[in-house]
Amino acid sequence: MSKRRRKVLPQEPVRCEIETLGHDGRGIARAEGKVQFVDGALPGETVMAKMVSTRSKFDELRTLEVLEAAPDRQQPPCDFADLCGGCSLQHMSADAQIRFKEDTLREHFAHFGGIEPQEWVEPMRSPATLGYRRKARLGVRYVKARESVLVGFREKRNSFLTDIDRCVVLDPRIGDRIKPLRELLHGMVAFDRIAQVEVACGDDVAAMVFRNMDELVPEDREKLIAFGQAHDLHIYLQPKGPDTVHRIWPESSGRDGERLSYSLDEFDLTMKYHPMDFTQVNAGINQNMVHRAVEWLDVQPGERVLDLFCGLGNFTLPLARKGGQVVGVEGDDAMVVRGRENAQLNGLDNVEFFGADLHGDFTGQSWAKEGFDKILIDPPRSGAEDICKYLTAFGASRIVYVSCNPATLARDAGVMVRNGYRLVRAGVMDMFPHTTHVESIALFERE
C-alpha cells in the first residue's frame, strides 16, 4: 500500500480578511467558501499569511504581515511571541483579551447550558500580566544538527521546541534564567538525557525539577548543585515516576524540607506544597479568587461546608477561618495528606480532609451523611457533570463553582439549573494573561 502523499502547500502568501476570532485565539477568514484559521490575526484586520496546512473544509495559516491593523493590536512584549506556543494572544491588548474571554464564557453558557446568569460580574484582572506564571513544564531537546540544547515551550501547532533565551511570562526567577539553564544542560555529560524541567515558584523560593532519564554522573550532579547555588534555586531530580522526585540542593531536612510555600494574607494562612503538587499559577489572581469565593459563599459560624477537589486546601482553609465546619474532599491521596499538613500548620481544628472517588455517587460516604449548608467545587477541565447530579441532594443554599473550562462549566450549570438551582452570578478571572485559557467563577442559589 502506498503512503498518502502530502499536499503541496502554496508558497505565495495569501491575503486574508479577518472576520472574527475563534475560541482558540486564531483569526477566522473565508476564501471561496472555505474557512481559514489564521494565527496572529485579529478581527477587522487584513493580513498576508503563509499556508501551514490544508484540509478539505479549512486551511490553517500564519500571519506574515499586517496590512491593516485592528485598534486592539499591540506590540507583543516577548520577542518570541510569533513562534512560541506558550502564549497565543500577546498581539492583543489587555482590554481586548478580557473581552475575548468574557465573550467565550457567554457563548458557552448560551450554547451548552442554554442559560445566562442574573448578573455578570466585573472581570477579575491579573495584577501582573508579565512575570506572573509560577508553574510550568519546560521541554528540553538536544538538536544534533546544531549541536545545541533547546529549552522552552513547543512552537505553535507543532512538536518542535521554540529556540528562546528568556520568557517574560514566567516568574523572573525562572524566566530570566532560560539561557543559563540551556548552557548548563549543554555542558552536562547527560546533555541529551534530560527530558524536561518542571518549575515551581513559592513566595520565597523557586525550584527546578530535572527529569533525568539515566542516573547522573557525580560531575553532572555537582553542576546542577552549583547552578542552584549561583541562581538561588532549589534543585530536584526525577529519575523515574513522580514518587521518585527528591531534592539535591539544598540538602533535604525531612519531609518539610522539600516544601515550597505561599501565603494567603487575608486569612493569615501559610500554604506548604511540594514542587510537583498542583497549585494555581498566578499568585495575584489566586489571592483575589479565594477572596471572591469565600465572599460569595458567605459562610456563617456553625454551617457545614463541602469543598470538592480541594487539593492542598487553597479554598478549604480560608473557609475554615470563617468559623464553619469544613470538609475537603480530593481524589489524590497525596493532596489529602497535604491538606491535613496545612490545617495542622495553621492551627485549624474545624476542618477535615478525605480521599474519595469523585466520579460517582458519594452521598453515602461517612463525611457526607450530615449534609452541607454551602458547597464549593473546583474540578479539573473535564468538569463534574456526574457530581452535579448528586450535589442537589444536600440541599445546600449556595454553591460556588470555580472553573478552568467554560464549556464544562456551562454544561454543568445546565445540570444544576435543571435540579433546582438558579445561576445568580458569573464572571471571568484572568488567571493566564496572553493565552486563550478562560478561568471563571459562578454562584448558584437554591430556588
Coordinates of C-alpha atoms in Angstrom, one line a residue:
M1 CA 0.0 0.0 0.0
S2 CA 1.5 3.4 -1.0
K3 CA 1.8 6.1 1.5
R4 CA -0.6 9.0 1.2
R5 CA 1.2 11.9 -0.3
R6 CA 1.2 15.2 1.5
K7 CA -0.4 18.0 -0.3
V8 CA 2.0 20.6 -1.7
L9 CA 1.2 23.9 0.0
P10 CA 1.2 27.2 -1.8
Q11 CA 4.4 29.1 -1.2
E12 CA 3.0 32.5 -2.1
P13 CA 1.5 34.5 0.8
V14 CA -2.3 34.6 0.9
R15 CA -4.3 37.8 1.6
C16 CA -6.9 37.3 4.4
E17 CA -9.7 39.5 5.5
I18 CA -10.3 38.6 9.2
E19 CA -13.9 38.5 10.2
T20 CA -13.9 37.1 13.8
L21 CA -11.9 35.3 16.4
G22 CA -12.1 31.6 17.2
H23 CA -12.1 30.2 20.8
D24 CA -8.5 29.2 20.2
G25 CA -7.5 32.8 19.5
R26 CA -7.0 32.4 15.8
G27 CA -8.5 34.9 13.3
I28 CA -11.2 33.5 11.1
A29 CA -11.4 34.4 7.4
R30 CA -13.1 32.8 4.4
A31 CA -11.9 32.3 0.8
E32 CA -14.2 30.8 -1.9
G33 CA -16.4 29.3 0.8
K34 CA -13.6 27.7 2.8
V35 CA -12.7 28.7 6.4
Q36 CA -9.3 30.0 7.1
F37 CA -7.8 29.9 10.6
V38 CA -5.1 32.5 10.8
D39 CA -2.6 32.6 13.7
G40 CA -1.6 36.1 14.9
A41 CA -4.6 37.9 13.2
L42 CA -7.4 39.9 14.8
P43 CA -10.9 40.7 13.7
G44 CA -11.1 43.6 11.2
E45 CA -7.6 43.1 10.0
T46 CA -6.2 42.5 6.6
V47 CA -3.1 40.3 6.7
M48 CA -0.8 38.4 4.4
A49 CA -0.4 34.9 5.7
K50 CA 1.5 31.7 4.9
M51 CA -0.3 28.5 4.4
V52 CA 0.8 25.9 7.0
S53 CA -1.7 23.1 6.4
T54 CA -4.8 22.5 4.3
R55 CA -7.8 20.2 4.7
S56 CA -11.0 19.6 2.8
K57 CA -13.0 22.0 4.9
F58 CA -10.5 24.5 6.2
D59 CA -7.0 25.9 5.9
E60 CA -4.5 26.9 8.6
L61 CA -2.2 29.9 8.1
R62 CA 0.3 32.0 10.0
T63 CA 0.4 35.8 9.7
L64 CA 3.4 37.2 7.9
E65 CA 2.4 40.9 7.5
V66 CA -0.4 43.0 8.9
L67 CA -1.7 45.3 6.1
E68 CA -4.5 46.9 8.1
A69 CA -4.2 46.6 11.8
A70 CA -7.1 46.5 14.3
P71 CA -7.3 49.0 17.1
D72 CA -6.9 46.2 19.6
R73 CA -3.4 45.2 18.2
Q74 CA -0.4 45.8 20.3
Q75 CA 3.3 45.1 20.0
P76 CA 3.9 41.7 21.8
P77 CA 6.1 42.1 24.9
C78 CA 8.0 38.9 24.0
D79 CA 10.4 38.6 21.1
F80 CA 9.4 35.0 20.5
A81 CA 5.6 35.5 20.6
D82 CA 5.0 34.8 16.9
L83 CA 6.5 31.4 17.1
C84 CA 6.3 30.2 20.7
G85 CA 3.1 28.2 21.7
G86 CA 3.3 29.2 25.3
C87 CA 1.2 32.3 24.6
S88 CA -1.3 33.0 21.8
L89 CA -2.7 36.5 22.4
Q90 CA 0.4 38.7 23.1
H91 CA -0.5 40.7 20.0
M92 CA -3.9 41.7 21.5
S93 CA -4.4 44.5 24.0
A94 CA -5.2 43.6 27.6
D95 CA -8.7 45.0 27.4
A96 CA -9.4 43.0 24.2
Q97 CA -8.1 39.8 25.8
I98 CA -10.6 40.3 28.7
R99 CA -13.5 40.9 26.3
F100 CA -12.5 37.9 24.3
K101 CA -12.6 35.7 27.4
E102 CA -15.9 37.2 28.5
D103 CA -17.4 36.5 25.1
T104 CA -16.1 33.0 25.2
L105 CA -17.8 32.3 28.5
R106 CA -21.1 33.9 27.4
E107 CA -21.2 31.9 24.2
H108 CA -20.6 28.6 26.1
F109 CA -23.4 29.4 28.6
A110 CA -25.7 30.0 25.7
H111 CA -24.6 27.1 23.6
F112 CA -24.1 24.3 26.2
G113 CA -26.3 25.3 29.0
G114 CA -28.9 27.5 27.3
I115 CA -28.8 29.8 30.4
E116 CA -27.4 33.2 31.4
P117 CA -26.5 34.4 34.9
Q118 CA -28.7 37.0 36.5
E119 CA -25.6 39.2 36.9
W120 CA -22.3 39.3 35.0
V121 CA -19.7 40.5 37.5
E122 CA -16.7 42.6 36.5
P123 CA -13.8 40.5 35.2
M124 CA -11.0 39.8 37.6
R125 CA -7.9 41.2 36.1
S126 CA -4.4 39.9 36.8
P127 CA -2.4 42.3 39.0
A128 CA 0.5 41.5 36.6
T129 CA 0.4 40.4 33.0
L130 CA 4.1 39.6 32.8
G131 CA 6.3 37.5 35.2
Y132 CA 3.1 36.1 36.7
R133 CA 3.4 32.4 35.9
R134 CA 4.7 30.3 38.8
K135 CA 4.3 26.8 37.4
A136 CA 5.3 25.4 34.1
R137 CA 6.9 22.5 32.3
L138 CA 9.8 23.3 30.1
G139 CA 10.7 21.0 27.3
V140 CA 14.3 20.0 26.7
R141 CA 15.7 18.8 23.4
Y142 CA 19.2 18.2 22.0
V143 CA 19.3 19.2 18.3
K144 CA 22.1 17.1 16.8
A145 CA 22.3 19.1 13.6
R146 CA 23.0 22.3 15.6
E147 CA 24.9 20.5 18.4
S148 CA 22.9 22.5 20.9
V149 CA 20.3 22.1 23.6
L150 CA 16.9 23.9 23.4
V151 CA 14.8 24.7 26.5
G152 CA 11.3 26.1 26.3
F153 CA 7.8 25.6 25.1
R154 CA 6.6 24.0 21.9
E155 CA 6.1 26.1 18.8
K156 CA 2.6 26.9 17.8
R157 CA 0.8 23.9 16.4
N158 CA 3.8 21.5 16.1
S159 CA 6.1 19.5 18.4
F160 CA 9.3 21.5 17.8
L161 CA 10.7 23.5 20.8
T162 CA 11.0 27.2 20.3
D163 CA 14.5 28.5 20.5
I164 CA 14.2 31.0 23.3
D165 CA 16.7 32.6 25.8
R166 CA 14.1 34.0 28.2
C167 CA 10.4 34.1 28.9
V168 CA 8.7 37.3 30.1
V169 CA 5.5 35.5 31.2
L170 CA 7.3 33.1 33.7
D171 CA 8.2 34.3 37.1
P172 CA 11.6 36.2 36.6
R173 CA 13.4 33.8 38.9
I174 CA 12.8 31.2 36.1
G175 CA 12.0 33.2 33.0
D176 CA 15.3 35.2 33.2
R177 CA 17.3 32.1 33.5
I178 CA 16.4 30.2 30.4
K179 CA 19.7 31.0 28.7
P180 CA 22.0 30.0 31.6
L181 CA 19.8 26.9 32.0
R182 CA 20.3 26.0 28.4
E183 CA 24.1 26.5 28.8
L184 CA 24.1 24.3 31.9
L185 CA 22.4 21.4 30.2
H186 CA 24.6 21.7 27.1
G187 CA 27.7 21.4 29.3
M188 CA 26.5 18.2 31.1
V189 CA 27.5 14.7 30.2
A190 CA 23.8 13.9 30.1
F191 CA 23.1 16.8 27.7
D192 CA 20.7 14.6 25.7
R193 CA 19.2 12.6 28.6
I194 CA 17.2 15.3 30.4
A195 CA 13.6 15.1 29.1
Q196 CA 12.1 18.1 30.8
V197 CA 12.4 20.6 33.6
E198 CA 9.4 21.3 35.9
V199 CA 9.5 24.7 37.5
A200 CA 7.6 25.9 40.6
C201 CA 7.8 29.1 42.5
G202 CA 6.7 29.9 46.0
D203 CA 6.7 33.3 47.7
D204 CA 10.3 32.9 48.8
V205 CA 11.8 30.0 46.9
A206 CA 11.9 28.9 43.3
A207 CA 12.6 25.2 42.3
M208 CA 13.6 23.3 39.2
V209 CA 12.8 19.5 38.9
F210 CA 15.1 17.8 36.3
R211 CA 13.7 14.7 34.7
N212 CA 16.9 12.6 34.3
M213 CA 16.4 9.6 32.1
D214 CA 19.7 8.0 33.4
E215 CA 21.5 8.1 36.7
L216 CA 23.7 11.2 36.6
V217 CA 27.4 11.0 37.0
P218 CA 28.8 12.9 40.0
E219 CA 30.2 15.7 37.8
D220 CA 26.6 16.5 36.5
R221 CA 25.2 16.5 40.0
E222 CA 27.8 19.0 41.1
K223 CA 27.0 21.2 38.1
L224 CA 23.3 21.2 39.0
I225 CA 24.1 22.0 42.6
A226 CA 26.4 24.8 41.6
F227 CA 23.6 26.2 39.3
G228 CA 21.2 26.1 42.2
Q229 CA 23.7 27.9 44.4
A230 CA 24.5 30.6 41.8
H231 CA 20.9 31.4 41.0
D232 CA 19.3 30.8 44.4
L233 CA 17.2 27.9 43.2
H234 CA 16.2 24.6 44.8
I235 CA 17.2 21.7 42.6
Y236 CA 15.4 18.4 42.4
L237 CA 15.9 15.2 40.3
Q238 CA 13.2 12.9 39.0
P239 CA 14.8 9.6 37.8
K240 CA 11.6 7.8 37.2
G241 CA 7.9 8.4 38.2
P242 CA 6.6 11.4 40.3
D243 CA 7.2 9.5 43.5
T244 CA 11.0 9.5 42.8
V245 CA 11.3 13.3 42.9
H246 CA 13.9 14.3 45.5
R247 CA 15.9 17.4 46.3
I248 CA 19.7 17.5 45.9
W249 CA 20.1 21.2 46.8
P250 CA 19.9 22.4 49.5
E251 CA 20.2 19.1 51.2
S252 CA 16.8 17.9 52.4
S253 CA 16.0 18.0 56.1
G254 CA 13.0 15.7 56.3
R255 CA 9.6 16.0 54.7
D256 CA 9.1 19.7 55.4
G257 CA 12.5 20.5 53.9
E258 CA 11.1 19.8 50.4
R259 CA 8.2 22.1 50.6
L260 CA 7.7 25.5 49.0
S261 CA 5.1 27.9 50.4
Y262 CA 2.7 30.7 49.6
S263 CA 0.7 33.0 51.8
L264 CA -3.0 33.9 51.8
D265 CA -2.5 37.1 53.8
E266 CA -6.2 38.0 54.1
F267 CA -6.8 34.8 56.0
D268 CA -3.5 34.6 57.9
L269 CA -2.6 31.4 56.2
T270 CA 0.7 29.8 55.0
M271 CA 0.2 27.0 52.5
K272 CA 3.1 24.5 52.0
Y273 CA 3.4 22.3 49.0
H274 CA 5.7 20.0 47.0
P275 CA 7.1 21.4 43.7
M276 CA 5.2 18.7 41.8
D277 CA 1.8 19.5 43.5
F278 CA -0.9 21.3 41.7
T279 CA -1.1 24.9 42.7
Q280 CA -2.6 28.0 40.9
V281 CA 0.0 29.5 38.6
N282 CA -1.0 33.2 39.2
A283 CA -0.5 34.2 42.8
G284 CA -2.1 37.6 42.5
I285 CA -5.3 36.2 40.9
N286 CA -5.3 33.3 43.4
Q287 CA -5.5 35.8 46.3
N288 CA -8.4 37.6 44.7
M289 CA -10.1 34.4 43.6
V290 CA -10.1 32.9 47.1
H291 CA -11.5 36.2 48.5
R292 CA -14.4 36.2 46.0
A293 CA -15.2 32.5 46.5
V294 CA -15.3 33.0 50.3
E295 CA -17.3 36.2 50.0
W296 CA -19.9 34.6 47.7
L297 CA -20.4 31.5 49.9
D298 CA -20.9 33.8 52.9
V299 CA -20.2 31.0 55.4
Q300 CA -21.7 31.6 58.9
P301 CA -20.4 30.1 62.2
G302 CA -21.8 26.6 62.7
E303 CA -22.5 25.9 59.0
R304 CA -21.2 22.8 57.3
V305 CA -19.2 23.4 54.2
L306 CA -18.1 21.0 51.5
D307 CA -15.0 21.7 49.3
L308 CA -14.8 19.3 46.4
F309 CA -11.5 18.8 44.5
C310 CA -9.9 20.6 47.4
G311 CA -6.3 20.0 46.6
L312 CA -3.9 21.1 49.3
G313 CA -6.7 23.3 50.9
N314 CA -6.4 26.5 48.9
F315 CA -10.1 27.2 49.5
T316 CA -10.7 24.8 52.4
L317 CA -8.6 26.6 55.0
P318 CA -9.8 30.1 54.2
L319 CA -13.4 28.8 54.5
A320 CA -12.5 27.3 57.8
R321 CA -11.2 30.7 59.0
K322 CA -14.8 31.8 58.7
G323 CA -15.9 29.5 61.5
G324 CA -17.8 26.8 59.7
Q325 CA -17.1 23.1 59.9
V326 CA -15.4 22.4 56.6
V327 CA -14.9 19.1 54.8
G328 CA -12.3 19.0 52.0
V329 CA -12.5 16.0 49.6
E330 CA -9.9 15.1 47.0
G331 CA -9.3 12.2 44.6
D332 CA -5.5 12.4 45.0
D333 CA -4.4 10.8 48.3
A334 CA -1.1 12.8 48.4
M335 CA -3.1 16.0 48.3
V336 CA -5.3 14.8 51.2
V337 CA -2.1 14.4 53.2
R338 CA -1.0 17.9 52.1
G339 CA -4.3 19.4 53.2
R340 CA -4.0 17.8 56.7
E341 CA -0.5 19.1 57.0
N342 CA -1.6 22.6 56.1
A343 CA -4.5 22.5 58.6
Q344 CA -2.1 21.5 61.3
L345 CA 0.4 24.1 60.3
N346 CA -2.2 26.8 60.6
G347 CA -3.7 25.6 63.8
L348 CA -7.2 24.8 62.3
D349 CA -9.2 22.1 64.0
N350 CA -12.6 22.8 62.3
V351 CA -11.6 21.2 59.0
E352 CA -11.3 17.6 57.9
F353 CA -9.8 16.1 54.7
F354 CA -10.9 12.9 53.0
G355 CA -9.9 11.0 49.9
A356 CA -12.7 9.7 47.6
D357 CA -13.6 8.8 44.0
L358 CA -15.2 11.9 42.7
H359 CA -16.7 10.4 39.6
G360 CA -19.8 8.9 41.1
D361 CA -22.4 9.0 43.9
F362 CA -20.6 9.9 47.1
T363 CA -23.7 10.9 49.1
G364 CA -23.4 7.7 51.2
Q365 CA -19.9 8.4 52.4
S366 CA -19.4 8.9 56.1
W367 CA -18.3 12.5 55.7
A368 CA -21.4 13.3 53.6
K369 CA -24.2 11.9 55.7
E370 CA -24.7 15.0 57.8
G371 CA -25.3 17.1 54.7
F372 CA -23.9 20.6 53.9
D373 CA -25.2 24.2 54.0
K374 CA -22.7 25.5 51.5
I375 CA -20.6 23.9 48.7
L376 CA -17.5 24.9 46.7
I377 CA -16.4 22.9 43.7
D378 CA -13.2 23.4 41.7
P379 CA -13.0 20.5 39.3
P380 CA -10.4 19.7 36.5
R381 CA -11.0 20.6 32.9
S382 CA -13.3 17.7 32.4
G383 CA -15.8 19.3 34.8
A384 CA -18.1 17.5 37.2
E385 CA -21.3 16.6 35.3
D386 CA -22.0 13.4 37.3
I387 CA -21.2 15.1 40.6
C388 CA -23.5 17.9 39.9
K389 CA -26.4 15.4 39.8
Y390 CA -25.7 14.5 43.4
L391 CA -24.9 17.9 44.8
T392 CA -28.5 18.9 44.9
A393 CA -29.2 16.0 47.3
F394 CA -27.5 18.0 50.1
G395 CA -29.9 20.9 49.8
A396 CA -27.1 23.5 50.1
S397 CA -28.3 27.1 49.9
R398 CA -25.3 28.2 47.9
I399 CA -22.8 26.6 45.6
V400 CA -19.7 28.3 44.2
Y401 CA -18.2 26.7 41.1
V402 CA -14.7 27.6 40.1
S403 CA -13.9 26.5 36.5
C404 CA -10.9 26.3 34.2
N405 CA -13.0 25.3 31.2
P406 CA -16.0 27.4 30.2
A407 CA -17.6 24.5 28.1
T408 CA -17.8 22.1 31.0
L409 CA -18.9 24.9 33.4
A410 CA -21.8 25.8 31.1
R411 CA -22.7 22.1 30.7
D412 CA -22.7 21.5 34.4
A413 CA -24.6 24.8 35.1
G414 CA -27.4 23.3 33.0
V415 CA -27.5 20.3 35.2
M416 CA -27.7 22.4 38.3
V417 CA -30.4 24.6 36.9
R418 CA -32.5 21.6 36.0
N419 CA -32.1 20.3 39.5
G420 CA -33.5 23.3 41.4
Y421 CA -30.7 26.0 41.4
R422 CA -30.5 29.3 39.7
L423 CA -27.3 30.9 38.2
V424 CA -27.0 34.1 40.2
R425 CA -23.6 35.4 39.2
A426 CA -20.7 34.6 36.9
G427 CA -17.6 36.2 35.6
V428 CA -14.1 35.5 34.2
M429 CA -10.8 35.7 36.1
D430 CA -7.6 36.3 34.0
M431 CA -5.5 33.6 35.5
F432 CA -3.4 33.2 32.3
P433 CA -2.9 36.6 30.6
H434 CA -1.8 36.4 26.9
T435 CA -3.4 33.0 26.5
T436 CA -6.9 31.8 25.5
H437 CA -7.3 29.9 28.8
V438 CA -10.6 31.0 30.4
E439 CA -10.8 30.7 34.2
S440 CA -14.2 31.6 35.6
I441 CA -16.4 31.5 38.7
A442 CA -20.2 31.1 39.2
L443 CA -22.6 31.3 42.1
F444 CA -25.7 29.2 42.3
E445 CA -28.5 29.6 44.8
R446 CA -31.2 27.1 45.6
E447 CA -34.6 28.0 44.3

